[in-house]
Short mmCIF file of C-alpha atoms in Angstrom, two decimals:
data_model
loop_
_atom_site.label_atom_id
_atom_site.label_comp_id
_atom_site.label_asym_id
_atom_site.label_seq_id
_atom_site.Cartn_x
_atom_site.Cartn_y
_atom_site.Cartn_z
CA MET A 12 63.51 79.28 12.82
CA LEU A 13 62.78 76.16 14.86
CA GLN A 14 63.33 78.18 18.03
CA GLN A 15 60.78 80.75 16.89
CA LYS A 16 58.29 78.01 16.06
CA LYS A 17 58.90 76.48 19.50
CA LYS A 18 58.13 79.79 21.22
CA GLU A 19 54.91 80.16 19.24
CA VAL A 20 53.75 76.65 20.11
CA ILE A 21 54.52 77.19 23.81
CA THR A 22 52.54 80.44 23.82
CA ASN A 23 49.69 78.65 22.12
CA ILE A 24 49.73 75.85 24.70
CA LEU A 25 49.65 78.33 27.58
CA ASP A 26 46.72 80.14 25.96
CA LEU A 27 44.84 76.88 25.44
CA LEU A 28 45.41 75.96 29.09
CA GLU A 29 44.28 79.50 29.99
CA ILE A 30 47.41 80.15 32.04
CA LYS A 31 47.60 83.79 33.00
CA GLU A 32 49.84 83.69 36.10
CA ASN A 33 53.66 83.54 35.94
CA LYS A 34 53.48 83.18 32.16
CA GLU A 35 57.07 84.22 31.46
CA GLU A 36 58.48 81.94 34.12
CA ILE A 37 56.49 78.98 32.78
CA GLU A 38 57.48 79.71 29.19
CA MET A 39 61.11 79.65 30.25
CA MET A 40 60.61 76.40 32.14
CA ILE A 41 59.04 74.69 29.14
CA GLU A 42 61.73 76.04 26.83
CA SER A 43 64.60 74.76 28.95
CA LEU A 44 63.15 71.63 30.59
CA GLY A 45 60.50 70.49 28.15
CA ILE A 46 56.72 70.27 28.03
CA ASP A 47 56.59 66.92 29.85
CA TYR A 48 58.55 68.33 32.78
CA PHE A 49 56.05 71.17 33.03
CA LEU A 50 53.03 68.87 32.85
CA ASP A 51 54.50 66.35 35.30
CA ASN A 52 55.29 69.04 37.85
CA ALA A 53 52.04 70.99 37.59
CA GLU A 54 51.23 70.33 41.26
CA THR A 55 54.36 72.12 42.46
CA LEU A 56 53.92 75.29 40.37
CA ASN A 57 52.82 78.62 41.69
CA LEU A 58 49.43 78.61 39.97
CA SER A 59 45.80 78.74 41.06
CA ASN A 60 44.17 75.44 41.93
CA SER A 61 41.79 75.63 38.97
CA THR A 62 44.71 76.13 36.55
CA LYS A 63 46.62 73.24 38.12
CA GLU A 64 43.54 71.07 37.80
CA LYS A 65 43.22 71.94 34.12
CA ILE A 66 46.87 71.03 33.48
CA ILE A 67 46.48 67.73 35.35
CA ASP A 68 43.34 66.91 33.35
CA ALA A 69 45.14 67.64 30.08
CA ARG A 70 48.04 65.46 31.26
CA THR A 71 45.66 62.59 32.05
CA ILE A 72 44.20 62.73 28.54
CA LEU A 73 47.70 62.71 27.00
CA HIS A 74 48.81 59.77 29.16
CA CYS A 75 45.77 57.76 28.09
CA MET A 76 46.41 58.63 24.45
CA LYS A 77 49.96 57.35 24.72
CA ALA A 78 49.02 54.17 26.59
CA PRO A 79 48.46 51.47 23.97
CA GLU A 80 45.66 49.81 25.92
CA GLY A 81 44.23 52.91 27.53
CA VAL A 82 44.15 52.82 31.31
CA LEU A 83 42.85 49.57 32.60
CA GLN A 84 40.32 49.75 35.37
CA MET B 4 37.25 44.44 18.51
CA ARG B 5 39.84 45.24 21.15
CA ASP B 6 38.11 46.05 24.42
CA ILE B 7 39.72 49.22 25.73
CA LYS B 8 38.78 50.29 29.23
CA TYR B 9 39.51 53.66 30.77
CA ASN B 10 39.46 54.58 34.43
CA ASP B 11 37.24 57.13 36.16
CA LYS B 12 40.10 59.64 36.33
CA PHE B 13 40.17 59.72 32.53
CA PHE B 14 36.39 60.17 32.25
CA ASP B 15 36.40 62.91 34.90
CA SER B 16 39.24 64.75 33.15
CA LEU B 17 37.53 64.54 29.77
CA HIS B 18 34.30 65.76 31.37
CA ARG B 19 35.97 68.75 33.07
CA LEU B 20 37.79 69.79 29.91
CA THR B 21 34.84 69.43 27.53
CA GLU B 22 31.84 69.83 29.85
CA ILE B 23 30.27 66.74 28.32
CA PRO B 24 28.49 64.84 31.14
CA VAL B 25 30.47 61.85 32.44
CA GLU B 26 27.49 59.51 31.90
CA LYS B 27 27.31 60.51 28.25
CA ILE B 28 31.05 59.88 27.76
CA LYS B 29 30.84 56.52 29.55
CA GLU B 30 27.81 55.51 27.56
CA TYR B 31 29.63 56.24 24.31
CA ALA B 32 32.85 54.61 25.54
CA ASN B 33 30.94 51.40 26.24
CA GLY B 34 31.96 49.64 23.02
CA ASN B 35 33.58 52.64 21.34
CA ASN B 36 36.95 54.32 21.60
CA PRO B 37 36.28 57.48 23.65
CA PHE B 38 38.92 59.36 21.65
CA ASN B 39 36.42 59.30 18.77
CA ILE B 40 34.66 62.04 20.73
CA LEU B 41 37.62 64.30 20.04
CA GLU B 42 38.15 63.25 16.45
CA HIS B 43 34.46 63.09 15.48
CA PRO B 44 32.63 65.20 18.09
CA LEU B 45 29.25 64.86 16.39
CA VAL B 46 29.04 61.24 17.60
CA ILE B 47 27.84 62.55 20.96
CA ASN B 48 25.78 65.41 19.64
CA PRO B 49 27.50 68.20 21.59
CA ASP B 50 26.11 71.68 22.11
CA GLU B 51 27.98 74.74 20.87
CA ASN B 52 29.90 75.29 24.09
CA GLN B 53 31.00 71.65 24.31
CA LEU B 54 32.03 71.72 20.65
CA GLU B 55 34.17 74.78 21.33
CA LYS B 56 35.84 73.03 24.30
CA ILE B 57 36.50 69.88 22.24
CA LYS B 58 38.13 72.03 19.57
CA LYS B 59 40.32 73.64 22.23
CA LEU B 60 41.36 70.25 23.59
CA ASN B 61 42.16 69.05 20.06
CA ASP B 62 44.26 72.16 19.49
CA PHE B 63 46.09 71.51 22.75
CA ILE B 64 46.83 67.89 21.78
CA SER B 65 48.18 68.86 18.35
CA SER B 66 50.27 71.70 19.83
CA TYR B 67 51.66 69.29 22.41
CA SER B 68 52.59 66.76 19.68
CA MET B 69 54.22 69.49 17.62
CA LEU B 70 56.24 70.71 20.60
CA ARG B 71 57.38 67.16 21.45
CA GLU B 72 58.49 66.82 17.84
CA ILE B 73 60.51 70.06 18.05
CA GLU B 74 61.97 69.01 21.41
CA GLU B 75 63.03 65.70 19.92
CA GLN B 76 64.88 67.59 17.16
CA ASN B 77 66.42 69.93 19.74
CA LYS B 78 67.26 67.31 22.32
CA ILE B 79 69.43 68.65 25.13
CA VAL B 80 72.85 67.06 24.78
CA LEU B 81 75.17 66.98 27.79
CA ASN B 82 78.32 65.91 25.96
CA THR B 83 80.67 68.17 27.93
CA ALA B 84 81.11 68.73 31.66
CA GLU B 85 80.34 72.41 31.10
CA LYS B 86 76.99 71.67 29.45
CA ALA B 87 76.08 69.17 32.18
CA GLY B 88 77.20 71.59 34.89
CA ASN B 89 75.14 74.47 33.52
CA TYR B 90 72.14 72.23 32.97
CA PHE B 91 72.04 70.93 36.54
CA LYS B 92 72.87 74.38 37.88
CA SER B 93 69.66 75.70 36.30
CA LEU B 94 67.70 72.93 38.01
CA LEU B 95 69.36 72.68 41.42
CA GLY B 96 71.09 76.02 41.92
CA SER B 97 68.09 77.61 43.59
CA LYS B 98 67.50 74.77 46.05
CA ARG B 99 69.04 76.17 49.22
CA ASP B 100 66.81 74.47 51.77
CA LYS B 101 67.49 70.81 51.05
CA GLU B 102 69.82 68.44 49.29
CA CYS B 103 68.38 66.88 46.12
CA LEU B 104 69.81 64.17 43.94
CA MET B 105 68.92 64.33 40.30
CA VAL B 106 69.76 61.87 37.53
CA ALA B 107 69.81 62.47 33.77
CA PHE B 108 69.26 59.27 31.81
CA VAL B 109 71.00 59.71 28.46
CA ASP B 110 71.26 57.98 25.10
CA ASN B 111 74.42 57.11 23.15
CA SER B 112 74.91 60.70 22.01
CA ILE B 113 74.48 61.89 25.65
CA GLY B 114 71.11 63.38 24.74
CA ILE B 115 68.72 63.47 27.66
CA ILE B 116 65.99 60.85 27.51
CA GLU B 117 64.66 61.83 30.91
CA GLN B 118 65.78 63.61 34.05
CA LYS B 119 64.34 62.99 37.48
CA ILE B 120 64.84 63.99 41.10
CA LEU B 121 65.38 60.65 42.82
CA SER B 122 66.06 61.80 46.33
CA GLU B 123 65.21 64.82 48.42
CA GLY B 124 66.72 65.16 51.84
CA THR B 125 67.38 67.72 54.52
CA VAL B 126 69.70 70.71 54.51
CA ASP B 127 72.84 68.58 54.90
CA HIS B 128 72.12 65.13 53.52
CA SER B 129 69.92 62.99 51.31
CA VAL B 130 69.49 59.26 50.96
CA VAL B 131 70.28 57.61 47.64
CA TYR B 132 68.72 54.30 46.68
CA PRO B 133 70.66 52.79 43.74
CA ARG B 134 67.73 50.44 43.21
CA GLU B 135 65.48 53.41 42.31
CA ILE B 136 68.06 54.76 39.85
CA LEU B 137 68.46 51.31 38.32
CA LYS B 138 64.69 50.91 37.94
CA ARG B 139 64.47 54.18 35.98
CA ALA B 140 67.61 53.39 33.95
CA LEU B 141 66.16 50.09 32.78
CA TYR B 142 62.79 51.70 32.10
CA THR B 143 64.31 54.42 29.90
CA ASP B 144 66.68 51.94 28.23
CA CYS B 145 69.46 54.51 28.58
CA ALA B 146 73.10 54.15 27.57
CA GLY B 147 74.31 56.03 30.60
CA ILE B 148 73.53 58.34 33.47
CA ILE B 149 74.81 61.65 34.80
CA ILE B 150 74.12 62.21 38.46
CA SER B 151 74.01 65.55 40.21
CA HIS B 152 73.25 66.82 43.66
CA ASN B 153 73.37 70.17 45.37
CA HIS B 154 75.16 71.31 48.50
CA PRO B 155 72.73 73.81 50.06
CA GLY B 156 75.64 75.34 51.99
CA GLY B 157 77.30 76.32 48.70
CA SER B 158 80.49 74.26 49.05
CA LEU B 159 81.68 72.49 45.90
CA ARG B 160 84.01 70.07 47.64
CA PRO B 161 82.89 66.44 47.22
CA SER B 162 82.44 64.75 50.59
CA ARG B 163 83.69 61.24 51.34
CA ASP B 164 80.10 60.02 50.97
CA ASP B 165 79.84 61.73 47.56
CA ILE B 166 82.88 59.80 46.36
CA LYS B 167 81.64 56.58 47.97
CA ILE B 168 78.19 56.71 46.38
CA THR B 169 79.70 57.53 42.96
CA LYS B 170 81.94 54.49 43.24
CA ARG B 171 79.04 52.32 44.30
CA LEU B 172 76.96 53.45 41.33
CA VAL B 173 79.86 52.81 38.93
CA ASP B 174 80.20 49.29 40.36
CA ILE B 175 76.50 48.63 39.96
CA PHE B 176 75.86 50.19 36.55
CA GLU B 177 78.94 49.68 34.43
CA PRO B 178 78.75 45.85 34.34
CA LEU B 179 75.24 46.36 32.95
CA ASP B 180 76.67 48.54 30.15
CA ILE B 181 75.16 51.67 31.68
CA LYS B 182 77.93 54.22 31.85
CA VAL B 183 78.11 56.62 34.78
CA PHE B 184 79.44 59.62 32.84
CA ASP B 185 79.81 62.20 35.55
CA HIS B 186 78.74 63.34 38.99
CA ILE B 187 78.07 67.07 39.12
CA ILE B 188 78.00 68.89 42.43
CA ILE B 189 76.09 72.16 42.56
CA GLY B 190 76.85 74.84 45.13
CA GLY B 191 74.77 77.96 44.56
CA ASN B 192 75.50 79.19 41.04
CA LYS B 193 78.69 77.15 40.63
CA TYR B 194 79.31 73.53 39.73
CA LEU B 195 82.03 70.94 40.07
CA SER B 196 82.34 68.04 37.66
CA MET B 197 83.95 64.98 39.24
CA LEU B 198 84.92 63.85 35.74
CA GLU B 199 86.70 67.12 35.01
CA GLU B 200 88.45 66.95 38.39
CA GLY B 201 89.62 63.39 37.74
CA LEU B 202 87.54 62.10 40.64
CA MET B 203 85.41 59.58 38.76
CA PRO B 204 86.24 56.15 40.20
CA ASN B 205 87.29 53.18 38.13
CA LYS B 206 85.27 50.03 38.15
CA GLU B 207 86.51 47.67 40.88
CA ASN B 208 84.85 44.91 42.84
CA ALA B 209 81.99 45.13 40.40
CA ALA B 210 79.34 42.46 40.46
CA ASN B 211 79.57 40.08 37.54
CA TYR B 212 76.62 40.42 35.20
CA GLU B 213 78.08 38.37 32.34
CA PRO B 214 75.48 36.00 30.86
CA ILE B 215 75.51 32.70 32.71
CA LYS B 216 75.64 29.57 30.60
CA ILE B 217 73.77 26.68 32.12
CA HIS B 218 74.96 23.24 30.98
CA ARG B 219 71.82 21.28 31.60
CA GLU B 220 73.14 17.95 30.23
CA GLU B 221 76.25 18.06 32.38
CA GLN B 222 74.13 18.97 35.36
CA MET B 223 71.81 16.02 34.73
CA ARG B 224 74.76 13.60 34.33
CA ASN B 225 76.17 14.76 37.66
CA PHE B 226 72.79 14.39 39.27
CA GLU B 227 72.31 10.85 37.87
CA ALA B 228 75.81 9.81 38.95
CA GLU B 229 75.11 11.15 42.42
CA TYR B 230 71.77 9.36 42.56
CA GLU B 231 73.20 5.98 41.46
CA ARG B 232 75.77 6.11 44.22
#
């Protein structure tokens, strides 16, 4: 049940990030290594530059959300 | 009110994802929490397209949080050599062009808190800096570590250096109550667990990290006696 939910959420995340290339491979990576591993290694993935940029932007927003004081200038 | 400042990278990212002009975001963020833009988009009077993008970003953030929650419940636990071996095999088995050293920082139940490649070398060697491993171990507040590296040539036999570095890490980490559980060697699609093979070294010549008691009064008395003489 949880596994099914996990798959659905991963698919949803890939759709929201508009990832169309190597979808299956990326789904497997997130499933086995986690979403943070995927986001942290976006630069090394076989994706178009615009997709990588989108992932990195999303990662930046998440990092700032987690940082208690935001990102100091 | 707490003055929260965000850097340009954050503003640029938010702009690219929502198409709201950077100046508009900065103007709002001057005195306000910019995350209000996501929670209450009408504060910046967005157009339809921007509103759609904000909704998408919000959906992404909630999906991410949900997935992290599920991952937390399904934490990968490496409590046997077989599980650890298979885990590192999936990460390092395909690296045939260079040697990589990876460390899994684990909690008390040997659940992974974080895993990281801490050294990447050439086809036949890599350089390991215990200081870098220690920095990460303290940062993650882990109970122990499992180290792994690959032999691009495919051999599973631990080299003398493999045994030496394992011993050195045991000597550094165990006095700090950070257990070095295993050292997994990956050769192609096979693994060798030094723990399983009885090759994990015992702690010897370890540095002493016991708390040091400082007897200030005694020190002062000695100092005064010395001074009077």
